[in-house]
Short mmCIF file of C-alpha atoms in Angstrom, two decimals:
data_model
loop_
_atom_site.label_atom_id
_atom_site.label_comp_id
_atom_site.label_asym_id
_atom_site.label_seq_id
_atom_site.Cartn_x
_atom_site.Cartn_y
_atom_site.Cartn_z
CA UNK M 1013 23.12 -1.21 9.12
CA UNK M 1014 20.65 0.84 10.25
CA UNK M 1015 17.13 0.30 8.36
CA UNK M 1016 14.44 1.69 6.96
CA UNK M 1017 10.74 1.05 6.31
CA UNK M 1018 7.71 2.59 4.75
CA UNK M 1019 3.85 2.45 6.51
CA UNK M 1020 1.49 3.47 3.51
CA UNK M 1021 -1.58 4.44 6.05
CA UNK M 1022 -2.49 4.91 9.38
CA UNK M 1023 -4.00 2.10 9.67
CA UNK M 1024 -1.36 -0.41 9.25
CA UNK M 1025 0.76 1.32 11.85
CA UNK M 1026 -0.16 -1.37 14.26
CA UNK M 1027 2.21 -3.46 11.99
CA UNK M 1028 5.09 -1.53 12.53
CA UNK M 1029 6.97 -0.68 15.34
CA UNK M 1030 7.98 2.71 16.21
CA UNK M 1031 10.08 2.90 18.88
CA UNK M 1032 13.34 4.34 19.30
CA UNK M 1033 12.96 5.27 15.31
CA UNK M 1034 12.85 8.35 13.08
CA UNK M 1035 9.37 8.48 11.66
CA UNK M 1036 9.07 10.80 8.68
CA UNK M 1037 4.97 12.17 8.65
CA UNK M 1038 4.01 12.79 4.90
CA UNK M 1039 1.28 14.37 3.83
CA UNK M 1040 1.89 16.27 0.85
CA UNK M 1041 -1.64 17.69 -0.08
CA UNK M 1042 -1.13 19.33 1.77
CA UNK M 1043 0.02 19.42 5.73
CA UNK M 1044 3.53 18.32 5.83
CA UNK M 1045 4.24 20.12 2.75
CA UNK M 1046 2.57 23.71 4.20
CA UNK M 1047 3.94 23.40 7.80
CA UNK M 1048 7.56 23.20 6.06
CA UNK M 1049 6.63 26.02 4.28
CA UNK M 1050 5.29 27.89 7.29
CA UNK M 1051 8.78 26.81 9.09
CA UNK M 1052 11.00 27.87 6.30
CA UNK M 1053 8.74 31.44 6.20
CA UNK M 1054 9.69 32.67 9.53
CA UNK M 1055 7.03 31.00 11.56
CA UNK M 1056 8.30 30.09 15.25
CA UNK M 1057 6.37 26.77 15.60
CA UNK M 1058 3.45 24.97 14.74
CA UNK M 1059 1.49 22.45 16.78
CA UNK M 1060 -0.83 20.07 15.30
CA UNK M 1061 -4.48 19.52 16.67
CA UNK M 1062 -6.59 16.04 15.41
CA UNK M 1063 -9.81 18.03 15.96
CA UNK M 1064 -11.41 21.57 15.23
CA UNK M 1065 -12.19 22.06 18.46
CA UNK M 1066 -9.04 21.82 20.36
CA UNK M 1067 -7.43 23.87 17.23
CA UNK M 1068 -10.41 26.67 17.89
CA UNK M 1069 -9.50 27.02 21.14
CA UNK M 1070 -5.82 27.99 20.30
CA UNK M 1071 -7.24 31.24 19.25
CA UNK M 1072 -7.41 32.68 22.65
CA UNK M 1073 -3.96 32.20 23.68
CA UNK M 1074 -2.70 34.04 21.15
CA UNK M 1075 -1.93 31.15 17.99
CA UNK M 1076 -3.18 31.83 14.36
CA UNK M 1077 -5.50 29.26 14.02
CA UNK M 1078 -4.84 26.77 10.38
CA UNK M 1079 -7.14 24.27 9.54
CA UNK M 1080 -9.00 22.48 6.62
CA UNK M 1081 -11.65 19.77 6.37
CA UNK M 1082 -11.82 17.88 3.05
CA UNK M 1083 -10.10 20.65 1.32
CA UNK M 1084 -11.89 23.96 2.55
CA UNK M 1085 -10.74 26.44 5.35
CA UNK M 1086 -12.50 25.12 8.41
CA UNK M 1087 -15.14 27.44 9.74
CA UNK M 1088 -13.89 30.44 12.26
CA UNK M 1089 -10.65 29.42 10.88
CA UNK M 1090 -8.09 32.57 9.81
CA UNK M 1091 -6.08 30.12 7.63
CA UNK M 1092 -6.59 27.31 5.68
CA UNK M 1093 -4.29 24.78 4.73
CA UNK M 1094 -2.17 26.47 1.49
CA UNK M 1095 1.15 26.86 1.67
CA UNK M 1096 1.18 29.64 -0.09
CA UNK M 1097 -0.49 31.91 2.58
CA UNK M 1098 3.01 31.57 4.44
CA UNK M 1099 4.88 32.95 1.85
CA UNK M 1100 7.25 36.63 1.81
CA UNK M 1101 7.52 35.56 5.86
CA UNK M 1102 3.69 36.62 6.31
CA UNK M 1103 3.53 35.20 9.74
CA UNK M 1104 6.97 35.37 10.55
CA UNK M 1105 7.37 35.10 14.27
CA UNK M 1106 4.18 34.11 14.92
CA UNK M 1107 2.58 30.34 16.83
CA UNK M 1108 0.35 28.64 14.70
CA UNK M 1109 -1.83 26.44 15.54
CA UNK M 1110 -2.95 23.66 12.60
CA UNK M 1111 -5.65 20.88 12.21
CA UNK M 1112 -6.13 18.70 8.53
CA UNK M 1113 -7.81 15.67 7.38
CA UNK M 1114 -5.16 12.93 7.47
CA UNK M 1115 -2.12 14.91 8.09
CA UNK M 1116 -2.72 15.02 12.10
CA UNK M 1117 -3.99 11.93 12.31
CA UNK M 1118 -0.70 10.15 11.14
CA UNK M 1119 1.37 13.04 13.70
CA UNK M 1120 -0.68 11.88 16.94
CA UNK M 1121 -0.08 7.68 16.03
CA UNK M 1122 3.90 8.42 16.09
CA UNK M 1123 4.21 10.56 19.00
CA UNK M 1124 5.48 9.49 22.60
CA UNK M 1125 7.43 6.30 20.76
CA UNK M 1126 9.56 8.09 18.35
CA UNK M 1127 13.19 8.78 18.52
CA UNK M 1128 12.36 11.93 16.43
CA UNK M 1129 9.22 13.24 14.44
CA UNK M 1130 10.24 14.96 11.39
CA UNK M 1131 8.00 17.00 8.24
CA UNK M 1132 8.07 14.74 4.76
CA UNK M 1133 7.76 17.31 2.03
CA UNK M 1134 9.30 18.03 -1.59
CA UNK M 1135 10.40 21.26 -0.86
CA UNK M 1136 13.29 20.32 1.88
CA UNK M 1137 13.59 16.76 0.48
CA UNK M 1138 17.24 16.57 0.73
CA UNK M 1139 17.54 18.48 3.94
CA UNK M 1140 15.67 15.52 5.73
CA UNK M 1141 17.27 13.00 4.13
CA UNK M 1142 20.77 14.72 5.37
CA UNK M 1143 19.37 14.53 8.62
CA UNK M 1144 18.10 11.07 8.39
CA UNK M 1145 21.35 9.75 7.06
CA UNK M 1146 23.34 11.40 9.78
CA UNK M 1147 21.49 9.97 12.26
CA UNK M 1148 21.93 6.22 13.59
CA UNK M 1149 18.18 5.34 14.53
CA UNK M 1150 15.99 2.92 11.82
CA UNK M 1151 13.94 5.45 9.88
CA UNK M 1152 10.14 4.70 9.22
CA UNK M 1153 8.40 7.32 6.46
CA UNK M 1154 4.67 7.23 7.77
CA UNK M 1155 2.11 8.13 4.40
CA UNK M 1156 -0.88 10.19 5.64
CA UNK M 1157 -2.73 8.24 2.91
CA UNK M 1158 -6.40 9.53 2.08
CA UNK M 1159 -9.07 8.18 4.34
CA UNK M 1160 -6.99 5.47 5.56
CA UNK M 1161 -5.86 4.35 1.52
CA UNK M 1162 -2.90 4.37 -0.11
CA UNK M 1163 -2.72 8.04 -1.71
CA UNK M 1164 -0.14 8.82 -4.74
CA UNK M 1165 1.48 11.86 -4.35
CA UNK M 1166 2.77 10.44 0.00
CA UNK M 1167 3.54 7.91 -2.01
CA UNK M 1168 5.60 9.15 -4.45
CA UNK M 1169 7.85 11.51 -1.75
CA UNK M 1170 8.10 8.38 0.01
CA UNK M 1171 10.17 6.87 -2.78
CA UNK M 1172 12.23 10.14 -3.44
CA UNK M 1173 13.19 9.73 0.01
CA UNK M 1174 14.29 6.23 -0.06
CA UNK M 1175 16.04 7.21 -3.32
CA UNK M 1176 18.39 9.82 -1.18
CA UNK M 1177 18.28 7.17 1.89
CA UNK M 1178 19.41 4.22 -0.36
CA UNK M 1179 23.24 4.15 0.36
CA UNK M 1180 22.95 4.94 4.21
CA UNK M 1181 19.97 2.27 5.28
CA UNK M 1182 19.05 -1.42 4.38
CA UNK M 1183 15.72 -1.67 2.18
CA UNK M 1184 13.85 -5.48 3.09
CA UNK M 1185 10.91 -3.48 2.94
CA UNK M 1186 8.80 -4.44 -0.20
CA UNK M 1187 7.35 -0.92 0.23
CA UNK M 1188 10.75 1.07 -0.56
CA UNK M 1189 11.48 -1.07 -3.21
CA UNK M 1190 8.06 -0.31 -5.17
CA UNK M 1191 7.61 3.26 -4.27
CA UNK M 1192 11.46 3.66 -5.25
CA UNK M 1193 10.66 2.43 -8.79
CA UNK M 1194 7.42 4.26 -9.02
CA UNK M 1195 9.97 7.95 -8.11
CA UNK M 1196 12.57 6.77 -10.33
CA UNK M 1197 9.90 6.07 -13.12
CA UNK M 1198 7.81 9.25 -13.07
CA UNK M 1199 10.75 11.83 -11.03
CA UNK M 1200 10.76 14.05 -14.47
CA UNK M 1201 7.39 14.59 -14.78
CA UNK M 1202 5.61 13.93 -11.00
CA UNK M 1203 2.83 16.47 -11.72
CA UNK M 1204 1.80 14.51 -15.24
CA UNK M 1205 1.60 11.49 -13.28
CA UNK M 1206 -0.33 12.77 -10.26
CA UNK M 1207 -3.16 14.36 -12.68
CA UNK M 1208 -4.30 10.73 -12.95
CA UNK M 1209 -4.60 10.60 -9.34
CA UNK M 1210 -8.01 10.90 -7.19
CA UNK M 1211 -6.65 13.40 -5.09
CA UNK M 1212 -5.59 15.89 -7.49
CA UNK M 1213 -8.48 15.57 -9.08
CA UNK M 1214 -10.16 16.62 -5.88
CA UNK M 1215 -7.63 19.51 -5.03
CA UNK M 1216 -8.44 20.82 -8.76
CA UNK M 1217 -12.18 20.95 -8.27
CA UNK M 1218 -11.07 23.80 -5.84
CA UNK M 1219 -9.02 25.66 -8.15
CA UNK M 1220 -6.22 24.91 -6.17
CA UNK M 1221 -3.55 23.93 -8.70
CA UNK M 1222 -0.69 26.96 -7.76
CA UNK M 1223 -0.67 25.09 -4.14
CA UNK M 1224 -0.06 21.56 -5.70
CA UNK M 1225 3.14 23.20 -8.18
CA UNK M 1226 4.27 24.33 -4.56
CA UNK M 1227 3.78 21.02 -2.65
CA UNK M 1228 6.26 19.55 -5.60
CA UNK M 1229 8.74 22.37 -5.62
CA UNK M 1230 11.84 19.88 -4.67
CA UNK M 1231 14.62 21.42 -2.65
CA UNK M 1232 13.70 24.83 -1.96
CA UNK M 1233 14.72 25.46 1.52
CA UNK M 1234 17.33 23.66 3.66
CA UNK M 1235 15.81 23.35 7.00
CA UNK M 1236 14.35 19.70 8.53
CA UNK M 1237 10.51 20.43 10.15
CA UNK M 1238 10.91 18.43 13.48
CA UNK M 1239 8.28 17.98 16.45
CA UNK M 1240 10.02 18.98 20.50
CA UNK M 1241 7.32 18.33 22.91
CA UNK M 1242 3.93 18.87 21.03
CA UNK M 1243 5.36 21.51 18.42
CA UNK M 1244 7.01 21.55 15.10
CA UNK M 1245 9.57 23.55 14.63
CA UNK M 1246 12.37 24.66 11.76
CA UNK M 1247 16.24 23.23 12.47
CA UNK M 1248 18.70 23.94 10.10
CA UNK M 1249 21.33 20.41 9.92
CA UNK A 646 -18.72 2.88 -16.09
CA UNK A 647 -17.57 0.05 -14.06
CA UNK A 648 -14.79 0.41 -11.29
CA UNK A 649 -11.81 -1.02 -10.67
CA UNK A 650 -10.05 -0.98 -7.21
CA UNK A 651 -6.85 -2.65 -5.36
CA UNK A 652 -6.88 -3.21 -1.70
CA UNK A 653 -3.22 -4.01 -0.83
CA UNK A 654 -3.68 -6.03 2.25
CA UNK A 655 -6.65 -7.98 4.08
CA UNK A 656 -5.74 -5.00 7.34
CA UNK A 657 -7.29 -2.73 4.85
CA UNK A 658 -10.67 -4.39 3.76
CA UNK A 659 -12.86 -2.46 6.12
CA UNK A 660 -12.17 0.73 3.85
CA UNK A 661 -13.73 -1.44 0.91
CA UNK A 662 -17.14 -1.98 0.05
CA UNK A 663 -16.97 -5.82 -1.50
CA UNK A 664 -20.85 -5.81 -1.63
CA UNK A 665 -22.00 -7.46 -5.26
CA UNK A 666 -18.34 -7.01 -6.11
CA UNK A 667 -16.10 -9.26 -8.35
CA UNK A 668 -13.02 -10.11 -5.76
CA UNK A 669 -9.84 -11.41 -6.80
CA UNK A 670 -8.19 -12.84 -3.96
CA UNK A 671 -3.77 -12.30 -4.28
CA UNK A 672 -1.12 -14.66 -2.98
CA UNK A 673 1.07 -15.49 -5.65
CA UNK A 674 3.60 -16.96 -3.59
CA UNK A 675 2.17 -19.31 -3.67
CA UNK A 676 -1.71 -20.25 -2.65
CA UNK A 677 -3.28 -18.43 -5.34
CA UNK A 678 -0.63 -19.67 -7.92
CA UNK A 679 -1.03 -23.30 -7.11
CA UNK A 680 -4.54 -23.46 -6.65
CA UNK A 681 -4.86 -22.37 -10.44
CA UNK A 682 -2.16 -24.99 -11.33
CA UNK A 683 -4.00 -27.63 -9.54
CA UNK A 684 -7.25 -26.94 -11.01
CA UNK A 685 -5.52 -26.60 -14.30
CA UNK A 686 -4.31 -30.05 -13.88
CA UNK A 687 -7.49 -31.54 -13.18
CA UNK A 688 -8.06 -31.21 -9.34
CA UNK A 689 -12.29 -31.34 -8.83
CA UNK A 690 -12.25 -28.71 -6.41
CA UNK A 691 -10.23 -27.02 -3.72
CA UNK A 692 -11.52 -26.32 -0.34
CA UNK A 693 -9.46 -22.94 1.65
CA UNK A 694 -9.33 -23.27 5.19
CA UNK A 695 -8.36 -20.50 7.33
CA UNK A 696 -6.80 -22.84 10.36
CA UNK A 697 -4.82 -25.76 10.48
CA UNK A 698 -7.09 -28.31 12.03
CA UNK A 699 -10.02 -27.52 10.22
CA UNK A 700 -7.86 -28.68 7.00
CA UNK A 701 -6.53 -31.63 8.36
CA UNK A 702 -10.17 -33.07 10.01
CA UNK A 703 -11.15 -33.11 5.98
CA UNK A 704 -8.64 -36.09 5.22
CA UNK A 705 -10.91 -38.12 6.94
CA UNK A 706 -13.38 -37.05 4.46
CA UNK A 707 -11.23 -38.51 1.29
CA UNK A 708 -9.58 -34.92 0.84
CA UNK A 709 -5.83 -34.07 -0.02
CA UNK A 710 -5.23 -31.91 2.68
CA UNK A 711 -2.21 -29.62 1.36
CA UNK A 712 -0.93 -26.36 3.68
CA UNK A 713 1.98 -24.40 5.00
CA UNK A 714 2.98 -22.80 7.47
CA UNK A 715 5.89 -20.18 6.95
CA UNK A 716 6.51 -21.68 3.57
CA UNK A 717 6.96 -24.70 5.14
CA UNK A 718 4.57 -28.43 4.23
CA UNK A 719 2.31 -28.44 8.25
CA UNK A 720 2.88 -31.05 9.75
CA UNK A 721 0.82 -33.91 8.98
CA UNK A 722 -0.23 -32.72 5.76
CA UNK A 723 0.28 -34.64 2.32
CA UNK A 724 1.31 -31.26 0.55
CA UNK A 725 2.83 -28.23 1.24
CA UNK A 726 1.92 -25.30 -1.02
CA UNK A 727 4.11 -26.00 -4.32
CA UNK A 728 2.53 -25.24 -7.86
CA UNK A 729 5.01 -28.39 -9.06
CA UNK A 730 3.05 -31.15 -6.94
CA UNK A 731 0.17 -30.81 -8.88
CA UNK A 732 1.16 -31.01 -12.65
CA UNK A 733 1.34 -33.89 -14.37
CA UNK A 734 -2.66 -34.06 -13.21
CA UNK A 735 -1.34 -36.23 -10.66
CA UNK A 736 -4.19 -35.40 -8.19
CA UNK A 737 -6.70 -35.04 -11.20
CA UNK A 738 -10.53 -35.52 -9.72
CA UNK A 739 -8.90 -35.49 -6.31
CA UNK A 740 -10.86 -32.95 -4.04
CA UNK A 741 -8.09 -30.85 -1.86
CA UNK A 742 -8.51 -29.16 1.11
CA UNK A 743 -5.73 -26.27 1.83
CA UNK A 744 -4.65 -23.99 4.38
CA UNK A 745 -1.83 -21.32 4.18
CA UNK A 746 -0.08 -18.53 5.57
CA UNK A 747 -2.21 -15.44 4.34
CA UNK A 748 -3.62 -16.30 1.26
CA UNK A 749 -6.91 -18.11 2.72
CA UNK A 750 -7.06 -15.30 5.61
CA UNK A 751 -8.09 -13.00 2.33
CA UNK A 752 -10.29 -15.36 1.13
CA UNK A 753 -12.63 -15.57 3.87
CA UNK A 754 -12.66 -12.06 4.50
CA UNK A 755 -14.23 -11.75 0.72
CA UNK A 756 -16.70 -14.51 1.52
CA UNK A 757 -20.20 -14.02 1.92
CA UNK A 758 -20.00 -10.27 0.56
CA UNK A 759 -18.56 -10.36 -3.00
CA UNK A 760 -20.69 -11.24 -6.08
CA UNK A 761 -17.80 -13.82 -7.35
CA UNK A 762 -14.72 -14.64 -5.65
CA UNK A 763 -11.81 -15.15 -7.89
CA UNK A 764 -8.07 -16.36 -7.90
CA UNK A 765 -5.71 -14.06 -9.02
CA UNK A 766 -2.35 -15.52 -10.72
CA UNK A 767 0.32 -14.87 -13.32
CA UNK A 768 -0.59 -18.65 -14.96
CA UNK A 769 -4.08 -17.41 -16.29
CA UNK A 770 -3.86 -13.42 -16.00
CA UNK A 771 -5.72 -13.13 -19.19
CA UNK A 772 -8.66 -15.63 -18.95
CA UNK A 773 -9.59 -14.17 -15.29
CA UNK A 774 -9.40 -10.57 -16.86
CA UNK A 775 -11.87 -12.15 -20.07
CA UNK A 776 -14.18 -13.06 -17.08
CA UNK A 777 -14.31 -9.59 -15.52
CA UNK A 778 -14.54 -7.67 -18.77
CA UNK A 779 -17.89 -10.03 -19.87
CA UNK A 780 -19.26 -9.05 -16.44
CA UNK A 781 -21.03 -6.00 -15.19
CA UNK A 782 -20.04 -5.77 -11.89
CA UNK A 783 -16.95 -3.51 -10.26
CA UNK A 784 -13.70 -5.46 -9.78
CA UNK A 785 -11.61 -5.14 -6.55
CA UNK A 786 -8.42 -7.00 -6.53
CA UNK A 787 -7.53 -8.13 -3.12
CA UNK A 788 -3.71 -8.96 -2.00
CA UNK A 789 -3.04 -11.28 0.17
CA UNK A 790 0.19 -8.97 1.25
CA UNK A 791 2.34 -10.60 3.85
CA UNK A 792 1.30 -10.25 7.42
CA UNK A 793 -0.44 -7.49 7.26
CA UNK A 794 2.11 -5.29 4.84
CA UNK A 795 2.19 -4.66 1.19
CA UNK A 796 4.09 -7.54 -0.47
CA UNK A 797 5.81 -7.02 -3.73
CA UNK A 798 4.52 -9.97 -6.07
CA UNK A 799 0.60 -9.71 -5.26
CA UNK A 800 1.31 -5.80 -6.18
CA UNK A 801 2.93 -6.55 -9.45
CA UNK A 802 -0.08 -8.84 -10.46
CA UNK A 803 -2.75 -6.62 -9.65
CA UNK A 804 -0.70 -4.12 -11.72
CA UNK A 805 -0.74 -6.31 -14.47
CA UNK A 806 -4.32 -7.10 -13.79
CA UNK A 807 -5.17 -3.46 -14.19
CA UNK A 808 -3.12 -3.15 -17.51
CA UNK A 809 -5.07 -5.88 -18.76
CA UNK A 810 -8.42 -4.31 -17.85
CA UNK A 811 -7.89 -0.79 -18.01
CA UNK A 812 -10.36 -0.10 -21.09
CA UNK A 813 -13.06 -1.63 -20.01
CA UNK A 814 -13.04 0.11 -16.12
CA UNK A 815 -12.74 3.52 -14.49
CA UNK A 816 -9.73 3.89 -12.37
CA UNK A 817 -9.44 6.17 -10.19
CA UNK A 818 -8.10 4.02 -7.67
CA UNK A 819 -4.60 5.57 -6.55
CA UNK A 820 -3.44 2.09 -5.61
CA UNK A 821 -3.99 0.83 -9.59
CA UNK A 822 -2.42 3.63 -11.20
CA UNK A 823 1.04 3.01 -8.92
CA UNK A 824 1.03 -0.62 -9.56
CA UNK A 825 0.28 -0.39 -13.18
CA UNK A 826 2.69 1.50 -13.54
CA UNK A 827 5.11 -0.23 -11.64
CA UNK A 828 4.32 -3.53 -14.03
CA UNK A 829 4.56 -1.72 -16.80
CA UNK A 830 8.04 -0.67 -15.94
CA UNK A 831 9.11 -3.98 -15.05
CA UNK A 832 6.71 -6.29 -17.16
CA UNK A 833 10.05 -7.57 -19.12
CA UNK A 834 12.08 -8.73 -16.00
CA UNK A 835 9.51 -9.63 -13.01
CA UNK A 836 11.68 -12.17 -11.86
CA UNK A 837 14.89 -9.73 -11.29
CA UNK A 838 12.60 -7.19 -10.01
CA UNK A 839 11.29 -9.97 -7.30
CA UNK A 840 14.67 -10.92 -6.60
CA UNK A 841 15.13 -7.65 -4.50
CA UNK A 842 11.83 -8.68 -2.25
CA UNK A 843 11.90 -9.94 1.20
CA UNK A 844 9.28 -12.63 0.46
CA UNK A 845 11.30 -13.73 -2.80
CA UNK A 846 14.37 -13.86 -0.27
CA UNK A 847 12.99 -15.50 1.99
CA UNK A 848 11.50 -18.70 -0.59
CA UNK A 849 15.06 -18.78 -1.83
CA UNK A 850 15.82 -20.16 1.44
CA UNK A 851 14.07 -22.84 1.49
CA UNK A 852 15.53 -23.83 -2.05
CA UNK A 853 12.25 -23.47 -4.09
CA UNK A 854 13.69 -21.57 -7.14
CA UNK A 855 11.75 -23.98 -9.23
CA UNK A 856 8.15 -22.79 -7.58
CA UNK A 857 8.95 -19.32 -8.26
CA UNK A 858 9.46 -19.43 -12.10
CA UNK A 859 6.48 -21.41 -12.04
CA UNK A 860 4.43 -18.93 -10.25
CA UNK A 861 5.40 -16.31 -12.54
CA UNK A 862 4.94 -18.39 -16.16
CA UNK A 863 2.19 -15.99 -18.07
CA UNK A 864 -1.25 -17.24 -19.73
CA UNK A 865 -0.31 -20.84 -19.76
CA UNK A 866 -3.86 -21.69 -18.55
CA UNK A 867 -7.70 -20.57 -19.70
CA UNK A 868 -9.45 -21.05 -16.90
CA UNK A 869 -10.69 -18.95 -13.90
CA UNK A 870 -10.66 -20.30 -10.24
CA UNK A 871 -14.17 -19.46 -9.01
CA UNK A 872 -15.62 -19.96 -5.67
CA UNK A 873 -18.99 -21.75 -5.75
CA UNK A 874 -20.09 -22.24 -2.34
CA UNK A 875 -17.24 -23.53 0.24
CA UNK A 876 -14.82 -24.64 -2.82
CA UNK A 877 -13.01 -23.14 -5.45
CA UNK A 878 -13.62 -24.67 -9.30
CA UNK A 879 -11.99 -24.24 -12.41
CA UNK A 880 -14.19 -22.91 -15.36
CA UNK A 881 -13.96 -22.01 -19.20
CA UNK A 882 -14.96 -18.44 -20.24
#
């Protein structure tokens, strides 16, 4: 039976091994959760940059240009990192090119040994899962995290997706078990648990609280967000 | 206010600051566990050694030299890493010497850094939270985790850690409002929680039942484990 695993942060990836597996990128402040978003909107693909500078540089070859450092549109930047910007198909059509904090980070460790690179996010939840369970590779779900630490709210979609995994994978990791219980114990009220959490708090300081509703919408939009050559784009299962 | 943190493996210290820090070193199956049982039981002191021949050169010194490997007695060594081999005070004012698996690898990492270095276990939960609360100093409760990963037992203990001390620190560690939360939903049935873990599965294997109860029996003992120098004492609040 095919299995599946949970990394909580980038840097225990060297613990893991990748290869020939699904790996599930979660980073629900707000990357994953805005580039599904962007997908689902219209947008033809998105590519994701580690640094500014590279993501800058998209700008003259036509891309919309996303990016945020520690929560705030990056400078020169036309878009931050909300998912509500992509709403009402805003930039159908168009390439976008996106740098974040943590969310890239985690995208650039996975790539080259992966079977397949997919989007975590609440809003097409069961559409990855779907995908996932259809699928016969072992299925790791890689947490962003928040400077390298375990962060809540990854953690949190990482157990609602182990939840819709359960019948169709094994679970020996000690990970999924926890962060299963954690979903199961808080699924009816996610947002009452995360306002406890260091992030939110951080995310409210900016007065961002209508993009954190959004990044816990669950099951909006049916499409998987999944990375061919170096860009994401929108598949419907 | 002081703080309270988690770090849920020794691949994650770097991201900690330990400096003048309380640090309660994780490995309740088992070297944590049993080192409070033997002190408990009258030991004089017990020596952690990160490598195997270290530990055994300090029989020749009048030491019990007790250590596993893979949950296993090393070779050569009087005792392997049970919790059982010590009650009775059957090596009362004995001074041990012990190696293990990952616990010890925590320990040293601590060393030289922290303000005290603790052992956490389930056998006197409540007398090392007494000792932090009395002190001034920030707490950060270090699992041992099982190469390298999150384990599932040194998670529920730091979650029951941070029930125990949540009014006298600030949290706003994501790491200790998951796991406190995840003891607190399964505080009544650890055992059949554990039973699900791959570390749990894999000491069933080698038939030692017995050591887990043990390692789970609550408040049985008063006193902390505290290093002083090279060795680990027990001491009354």
């Amino acid at each position: 039976m095919k299995k599946l695993e949970i990394c909580l942060s980038p840097e225990l990836v060297h613990l893991y091994d990748f290869n020939n597996k699904n790996i599930v990128i979660v980073d629900i402040f707000r990357a994953s959760s805005t580039m599904i978003v962007a997908l689902a909107n219209g947008v033809t693909s998105i590519t994701p940059f580690k640094n500014l500078g590279e993501c800058r540089e998209m700008s003259k070859k036509g891309y919309i240009i996303a990016g945020e450092r520690n929560g705030l549109t990056a400078e020169g930047f036309e878009l931050g990192n909300s998912p509500l910007a992509f709403l009402e198909k805003k930039y159908a059509t168009k390439k976008i090119a996106m740098t974040t904090t943590n969310g890239t980070v985690a995208i650039q460790l996975a790539k080259g040994k992966a079977k397949n690179i997919l989007l975590g996010a609440f809003p097409n939840l069961k559409a990855t899962a779907d995908f996932l369970s259809a699928m016969s590779e072992d299925v790791i779900i890689l947490c962003a995290g928040w400077k390298g630490k375990f962060n809540l709210e990854d953690s949190l979609y990482a157990g609602a997706l182990t939840k819709e995994l359960k019948g169709n994978f094994k679970i020996e990791c000690d990970t999924a078990i926890a962060l299963e219980s954690l979903y199961d114990t808080h699924s009816k009220d996610i947002k009452g648990f995360l306002s406890q959490a260091s992030h939110t708090k951080r995310l409210q300081n900016q007065n961002i609280e209508a993009d954190i509703d959004f990044c816990l919408s669950l099951n909006i939009y049916d499409l998987v967000g999944i990375l061919r050559e170096n860009e994401f784009f929108g598949e419907k299962n």
